[in-house]
mmCIF file of C-alpha atoms in Angstrom:
data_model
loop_
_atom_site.group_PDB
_atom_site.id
_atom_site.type_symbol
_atom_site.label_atom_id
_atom_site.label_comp_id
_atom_site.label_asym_id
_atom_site.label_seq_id
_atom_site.Cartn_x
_atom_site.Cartn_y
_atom_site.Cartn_z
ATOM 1 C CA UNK A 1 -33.306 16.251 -21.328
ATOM 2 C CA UNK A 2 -30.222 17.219 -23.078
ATOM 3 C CA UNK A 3 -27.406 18.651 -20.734
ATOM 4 C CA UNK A 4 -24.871 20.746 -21.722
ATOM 5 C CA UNK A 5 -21.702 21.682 -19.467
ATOM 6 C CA UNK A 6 -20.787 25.402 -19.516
ATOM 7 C CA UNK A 7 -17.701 25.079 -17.409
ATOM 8 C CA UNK A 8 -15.769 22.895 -14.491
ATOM 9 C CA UNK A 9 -14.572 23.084 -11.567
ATOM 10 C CA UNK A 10 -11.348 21.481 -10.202
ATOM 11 C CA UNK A 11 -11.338 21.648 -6.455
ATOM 12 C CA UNK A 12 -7.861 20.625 -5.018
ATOM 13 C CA UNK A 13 -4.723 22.116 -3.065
ATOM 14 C CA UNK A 14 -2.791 25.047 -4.474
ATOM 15 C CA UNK A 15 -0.033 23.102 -5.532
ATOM 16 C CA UNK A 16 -2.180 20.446 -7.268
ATOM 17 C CA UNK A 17 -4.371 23.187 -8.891
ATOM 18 C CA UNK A 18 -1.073 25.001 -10.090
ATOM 19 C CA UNK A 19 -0.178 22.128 -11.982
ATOM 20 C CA UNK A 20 -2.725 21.756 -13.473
ATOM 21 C CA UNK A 21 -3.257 25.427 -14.740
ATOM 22 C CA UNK A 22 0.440 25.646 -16.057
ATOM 23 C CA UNK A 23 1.246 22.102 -16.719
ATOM 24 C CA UNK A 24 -2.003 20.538 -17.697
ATOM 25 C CA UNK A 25 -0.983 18.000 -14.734
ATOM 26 C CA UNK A 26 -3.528 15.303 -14.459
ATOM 27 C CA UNK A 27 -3.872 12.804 -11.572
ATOM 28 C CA UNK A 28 -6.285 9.512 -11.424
ATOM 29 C CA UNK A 29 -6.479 7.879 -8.497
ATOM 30 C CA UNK A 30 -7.680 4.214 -8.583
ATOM 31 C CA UNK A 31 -11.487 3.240 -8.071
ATOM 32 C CA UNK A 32 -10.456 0.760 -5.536
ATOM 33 C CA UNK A 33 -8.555 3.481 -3.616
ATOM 34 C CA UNK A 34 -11.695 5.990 -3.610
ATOM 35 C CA UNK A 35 -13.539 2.946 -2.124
ATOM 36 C CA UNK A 36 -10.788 2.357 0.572
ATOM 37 C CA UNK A 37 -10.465 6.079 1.512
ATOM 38 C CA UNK A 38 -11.869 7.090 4.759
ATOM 39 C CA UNK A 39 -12.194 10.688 4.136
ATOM 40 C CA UNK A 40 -15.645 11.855 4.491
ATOM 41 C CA UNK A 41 -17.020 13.325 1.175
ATOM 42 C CA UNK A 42 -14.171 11.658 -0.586
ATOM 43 C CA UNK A 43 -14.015 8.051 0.349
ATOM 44 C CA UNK A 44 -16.721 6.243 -0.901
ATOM 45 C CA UNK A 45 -17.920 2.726 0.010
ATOM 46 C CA UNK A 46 -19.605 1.830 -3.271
ATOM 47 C CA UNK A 47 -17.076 2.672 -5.702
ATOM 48 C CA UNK A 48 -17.066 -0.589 -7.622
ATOM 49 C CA UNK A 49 -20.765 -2.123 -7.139
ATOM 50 C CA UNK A 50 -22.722 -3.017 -9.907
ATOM 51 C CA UNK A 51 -25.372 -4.311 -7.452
ATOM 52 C CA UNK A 52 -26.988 -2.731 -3.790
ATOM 53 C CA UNK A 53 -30.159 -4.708 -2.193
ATOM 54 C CA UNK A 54 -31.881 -3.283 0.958
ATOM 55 C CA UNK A 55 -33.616 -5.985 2.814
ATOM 56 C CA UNK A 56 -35.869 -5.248 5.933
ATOM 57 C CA UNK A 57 -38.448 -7.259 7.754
ATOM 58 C CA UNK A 58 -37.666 -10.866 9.539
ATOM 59 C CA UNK A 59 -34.100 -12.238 8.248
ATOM 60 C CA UNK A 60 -32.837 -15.776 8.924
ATOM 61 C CA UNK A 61 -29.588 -16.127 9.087
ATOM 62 C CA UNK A 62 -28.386 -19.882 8.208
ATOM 63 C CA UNK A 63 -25.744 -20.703 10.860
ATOM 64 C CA UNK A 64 -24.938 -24.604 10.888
ATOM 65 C CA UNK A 65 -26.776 -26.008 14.083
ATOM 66 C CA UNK A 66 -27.926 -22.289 15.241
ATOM 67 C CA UNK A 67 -30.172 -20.691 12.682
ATOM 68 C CA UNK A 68 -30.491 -16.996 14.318
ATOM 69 C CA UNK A 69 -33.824 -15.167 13.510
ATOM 70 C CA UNK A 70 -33.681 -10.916 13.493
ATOM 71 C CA UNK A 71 -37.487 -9.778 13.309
ATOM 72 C CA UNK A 72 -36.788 -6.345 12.429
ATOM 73 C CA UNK A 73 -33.762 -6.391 10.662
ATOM 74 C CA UNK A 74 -32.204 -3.709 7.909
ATOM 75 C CA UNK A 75 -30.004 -5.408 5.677
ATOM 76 C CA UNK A 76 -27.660 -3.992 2.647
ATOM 77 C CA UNK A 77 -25.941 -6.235 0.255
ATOM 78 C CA UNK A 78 -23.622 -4.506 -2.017
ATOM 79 C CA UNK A 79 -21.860 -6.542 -5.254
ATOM 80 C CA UNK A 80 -18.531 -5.838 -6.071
ATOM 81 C CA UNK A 81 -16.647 -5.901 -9.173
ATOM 82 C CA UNK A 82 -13.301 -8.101 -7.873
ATOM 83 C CA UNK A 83 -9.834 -6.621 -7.877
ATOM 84 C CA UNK A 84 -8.589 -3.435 -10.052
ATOM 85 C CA UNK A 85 -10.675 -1.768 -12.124
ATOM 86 C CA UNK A 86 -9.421 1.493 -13.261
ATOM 87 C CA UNK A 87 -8.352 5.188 -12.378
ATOM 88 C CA UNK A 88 -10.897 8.305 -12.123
ATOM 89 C CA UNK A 89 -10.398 11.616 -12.623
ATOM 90 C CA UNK A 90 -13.569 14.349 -11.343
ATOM 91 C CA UNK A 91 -14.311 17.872 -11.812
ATOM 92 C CA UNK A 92 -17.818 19.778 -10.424
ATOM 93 C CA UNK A 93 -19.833 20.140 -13.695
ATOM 94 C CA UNK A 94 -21.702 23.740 -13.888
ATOM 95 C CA UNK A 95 -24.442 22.404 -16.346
ATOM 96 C CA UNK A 96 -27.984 22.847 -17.427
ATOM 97 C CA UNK A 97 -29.060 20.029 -14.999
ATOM 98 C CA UNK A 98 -28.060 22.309 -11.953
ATOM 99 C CA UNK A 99 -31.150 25.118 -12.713
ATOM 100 C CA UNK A 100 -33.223 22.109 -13.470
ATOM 101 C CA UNK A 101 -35.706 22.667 -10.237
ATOM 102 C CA UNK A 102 -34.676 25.651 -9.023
ATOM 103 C CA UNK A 103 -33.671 29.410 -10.592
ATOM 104 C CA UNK A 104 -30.590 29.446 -8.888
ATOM 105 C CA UNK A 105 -27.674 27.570 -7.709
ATOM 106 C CA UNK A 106 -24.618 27.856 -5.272
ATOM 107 C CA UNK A 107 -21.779 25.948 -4.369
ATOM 108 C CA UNK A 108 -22.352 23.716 -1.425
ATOM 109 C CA UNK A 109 -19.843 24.595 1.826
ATOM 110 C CA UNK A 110 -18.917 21.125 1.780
ATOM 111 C CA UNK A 111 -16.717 21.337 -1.467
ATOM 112 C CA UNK A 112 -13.677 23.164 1.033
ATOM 113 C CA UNK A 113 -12.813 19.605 1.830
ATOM 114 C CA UNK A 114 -11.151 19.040 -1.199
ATOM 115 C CA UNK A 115 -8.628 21.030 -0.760
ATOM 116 C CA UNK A 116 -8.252 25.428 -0.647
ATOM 117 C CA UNK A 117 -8.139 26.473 -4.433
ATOM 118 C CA UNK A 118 -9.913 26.039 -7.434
ATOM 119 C CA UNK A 119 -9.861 26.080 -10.946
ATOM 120 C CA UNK A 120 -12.461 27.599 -13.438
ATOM 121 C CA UNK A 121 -12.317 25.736 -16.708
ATOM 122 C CA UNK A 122 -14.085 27.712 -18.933
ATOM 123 C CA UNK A 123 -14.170 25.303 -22.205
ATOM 124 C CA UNK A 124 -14.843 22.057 -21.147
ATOM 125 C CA UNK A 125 -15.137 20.461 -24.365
ATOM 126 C CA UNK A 126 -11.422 21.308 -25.070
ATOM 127 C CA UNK A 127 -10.653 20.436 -21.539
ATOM 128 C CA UNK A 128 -12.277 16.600 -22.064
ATOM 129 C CA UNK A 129 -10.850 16.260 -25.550
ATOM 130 C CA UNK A 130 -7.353 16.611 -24.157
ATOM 131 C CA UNK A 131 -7.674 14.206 -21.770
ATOM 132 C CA UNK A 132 -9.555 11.695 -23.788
ATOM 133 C CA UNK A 133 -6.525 12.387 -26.528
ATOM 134 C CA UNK A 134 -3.735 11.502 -24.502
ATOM 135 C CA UNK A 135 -5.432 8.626 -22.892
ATOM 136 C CA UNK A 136 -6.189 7.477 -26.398
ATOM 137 C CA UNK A 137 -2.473 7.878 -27.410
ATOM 138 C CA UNK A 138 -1.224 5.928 -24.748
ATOM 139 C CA UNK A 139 -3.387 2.718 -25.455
ATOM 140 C CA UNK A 140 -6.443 3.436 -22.796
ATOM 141 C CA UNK A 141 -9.620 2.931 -23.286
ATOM 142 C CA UNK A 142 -11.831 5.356 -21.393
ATOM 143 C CA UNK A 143 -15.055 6.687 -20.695
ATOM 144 C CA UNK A 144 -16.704 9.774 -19.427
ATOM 145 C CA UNK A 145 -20.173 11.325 -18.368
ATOM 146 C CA UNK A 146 -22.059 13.157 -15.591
ATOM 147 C CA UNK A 147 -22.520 11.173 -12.383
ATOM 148 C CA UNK A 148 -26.307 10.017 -11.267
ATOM 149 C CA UNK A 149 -26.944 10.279 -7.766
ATOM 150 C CA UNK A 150 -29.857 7.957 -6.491
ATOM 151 C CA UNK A 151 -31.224 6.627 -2.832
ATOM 152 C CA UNK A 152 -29.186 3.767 -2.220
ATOM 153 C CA UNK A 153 -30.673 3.234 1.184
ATOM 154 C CA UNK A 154 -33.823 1.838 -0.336
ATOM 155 C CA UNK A 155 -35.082 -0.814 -2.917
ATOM 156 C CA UNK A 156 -32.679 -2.602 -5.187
ATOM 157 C CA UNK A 157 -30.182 -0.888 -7.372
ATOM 158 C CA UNK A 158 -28.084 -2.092 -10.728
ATOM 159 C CA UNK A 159 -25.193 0.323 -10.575
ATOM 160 C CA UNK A 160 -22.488 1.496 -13.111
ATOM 161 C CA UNK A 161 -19.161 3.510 -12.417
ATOM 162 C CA UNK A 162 -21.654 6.772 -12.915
ATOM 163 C CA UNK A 163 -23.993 6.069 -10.113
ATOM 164 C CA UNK A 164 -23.336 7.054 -6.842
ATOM 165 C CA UNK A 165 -24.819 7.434 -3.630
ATOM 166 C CA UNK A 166 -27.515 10.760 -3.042
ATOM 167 C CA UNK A 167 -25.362 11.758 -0.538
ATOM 168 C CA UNK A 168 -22.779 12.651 -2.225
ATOM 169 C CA UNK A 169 -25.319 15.072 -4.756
ATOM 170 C CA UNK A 170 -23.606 18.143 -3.627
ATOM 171 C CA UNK A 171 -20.710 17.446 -5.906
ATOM 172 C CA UNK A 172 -22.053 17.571 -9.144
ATOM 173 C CA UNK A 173 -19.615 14.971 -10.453
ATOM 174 C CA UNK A 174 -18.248 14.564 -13.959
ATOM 175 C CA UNK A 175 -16.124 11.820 -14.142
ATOM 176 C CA UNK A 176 -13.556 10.741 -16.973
ATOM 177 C CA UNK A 177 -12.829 6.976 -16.082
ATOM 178 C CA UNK A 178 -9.659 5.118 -17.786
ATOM 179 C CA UNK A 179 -9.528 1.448 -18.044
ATOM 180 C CA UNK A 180 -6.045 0.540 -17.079
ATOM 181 C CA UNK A 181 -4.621 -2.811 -15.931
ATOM 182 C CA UNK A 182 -1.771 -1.934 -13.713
ATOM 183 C CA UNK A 183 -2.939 -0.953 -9.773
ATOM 184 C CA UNK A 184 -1.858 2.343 -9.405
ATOM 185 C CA UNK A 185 -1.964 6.251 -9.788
ATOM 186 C CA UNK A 186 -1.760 7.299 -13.151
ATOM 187 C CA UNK A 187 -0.532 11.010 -13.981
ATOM 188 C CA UNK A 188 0.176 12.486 -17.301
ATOM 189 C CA UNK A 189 0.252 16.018 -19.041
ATOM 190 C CA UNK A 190 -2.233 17.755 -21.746
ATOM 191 C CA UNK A 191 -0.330 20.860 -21.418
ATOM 192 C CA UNK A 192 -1.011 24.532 -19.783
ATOM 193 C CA UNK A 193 -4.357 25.198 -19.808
ATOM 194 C CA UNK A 194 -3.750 29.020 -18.877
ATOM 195 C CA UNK A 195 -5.678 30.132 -22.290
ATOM 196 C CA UNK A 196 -9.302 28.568 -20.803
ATOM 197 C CA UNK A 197 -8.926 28.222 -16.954
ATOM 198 C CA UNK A 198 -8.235 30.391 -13.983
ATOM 199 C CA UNK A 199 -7.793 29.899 -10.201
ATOM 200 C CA UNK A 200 -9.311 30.934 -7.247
ATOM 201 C CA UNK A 201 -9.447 30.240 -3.670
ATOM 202 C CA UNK A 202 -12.131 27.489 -2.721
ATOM 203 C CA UNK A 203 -13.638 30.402 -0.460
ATOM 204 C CA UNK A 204 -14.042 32.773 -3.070
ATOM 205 C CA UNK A 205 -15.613 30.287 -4.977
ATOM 206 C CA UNK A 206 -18.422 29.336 -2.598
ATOM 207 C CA UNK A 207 -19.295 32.557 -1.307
ATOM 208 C CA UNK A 208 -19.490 34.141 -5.094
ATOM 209 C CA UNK A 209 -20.218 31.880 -7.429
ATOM 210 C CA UNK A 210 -23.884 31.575 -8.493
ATOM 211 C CA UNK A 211 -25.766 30.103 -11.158
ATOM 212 C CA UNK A 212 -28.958 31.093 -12.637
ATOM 213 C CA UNK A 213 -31.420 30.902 -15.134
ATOM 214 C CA UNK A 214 -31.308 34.007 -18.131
ATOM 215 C CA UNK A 215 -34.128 36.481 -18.027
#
């Protein structure tokens, strides 16, 4: 199934949101700090596995001189890539894939936790190209695509940085990923983005915005 994106949304504070309307200010956290995070929603424990294994039954665990036996045990082993990895930066995408099982679709409550304002961005083909552009000027490699969401409480999983947990489904995630090397935040501009975007309150958002099929 081909997807196509019709527009994102940026979900943030007012201040963050404002930046990024007039300035074009863009901010990637780290995928080791999204991992770390607490926040419900926004933290997120498997950032950075390429591997999750749910085990069940009788486990054995070897202890030297104490083997202890668990009859009806639930195990999950999670593989991590080691130390820094890069910097993410996530919009909701309003695509095809939304009206894929159902005529209509509306912006899940749970999106106010990232913050009180958002911003429509109404061509986001522009929108990615700017970003990829800039991140291409200054020497980093990067990567983008809509996030998968699968069951990672069950059966075995090889993950990539576009996988994530189906609890987290309600977001809808794009995600532009840069490959840097150093640790830490990176922020840059693309420019005001007033011609293609607008901002509303989160609220406003949620209890207007709906999606459907055309007759």
């Amino acid at each position: 199934m081909n997807i196509d994106v019709v527009f994102f949304l940026k979900f943030g504070q007012k201040e963050h949101i404002d930046n990024l309307l007039k300035k074009g200010e863009i901010y990637m956290n780290t995928i080791q700090w999204f991992k770390k995070y607490e926040k419900d929603g926004i933290g997120d424990i498997y950032e950075g596995a390429y591997e999750v294994e749910n085990l069940s039954g009788k486990l054995t665990l070897k202890i030297p001189n104490n083997p202890i036996v668990l009859n009806n045990a639930n195990l999950q082993l999670r593989k991590n890539y080691e130390g820094h990895i890069g910097n993410i930066f996530s919009t909701y995408a309003i695509s095809t894939l939304l009206l894929k099982r159902k005529p209509v679709h509306r912006i899940d409550v749970r999106m106010r936790k990232f913050g009180t304002h958002c911003l429509i961005i109404k061509n986001p083909r522009q929108f990615i190209d700017s970003i990829t552009d800039k991140l291409t000027n200054m020497g980093i490699e990067h990567s983008h695509d809509i996030v998968k969401y699968k069951n990672l409480k069950k059966n075995k999983h090889k993950m990539s940085l576009f996988d994530k947990t189906h609890l987290l489904n309600y977001q809808k995630e794009h995600r532009i990923i840069a490959w840097t090397e150093k640790d830490c935040a990176l922020k840059f501009e693309i420019g005001s983005i007033e011609h293609y975007a607008e901002m509303h309150s989160t609220d406003k958002i949620i209890e207007t915005l709906t999606v459907q099929c055309k007759n």
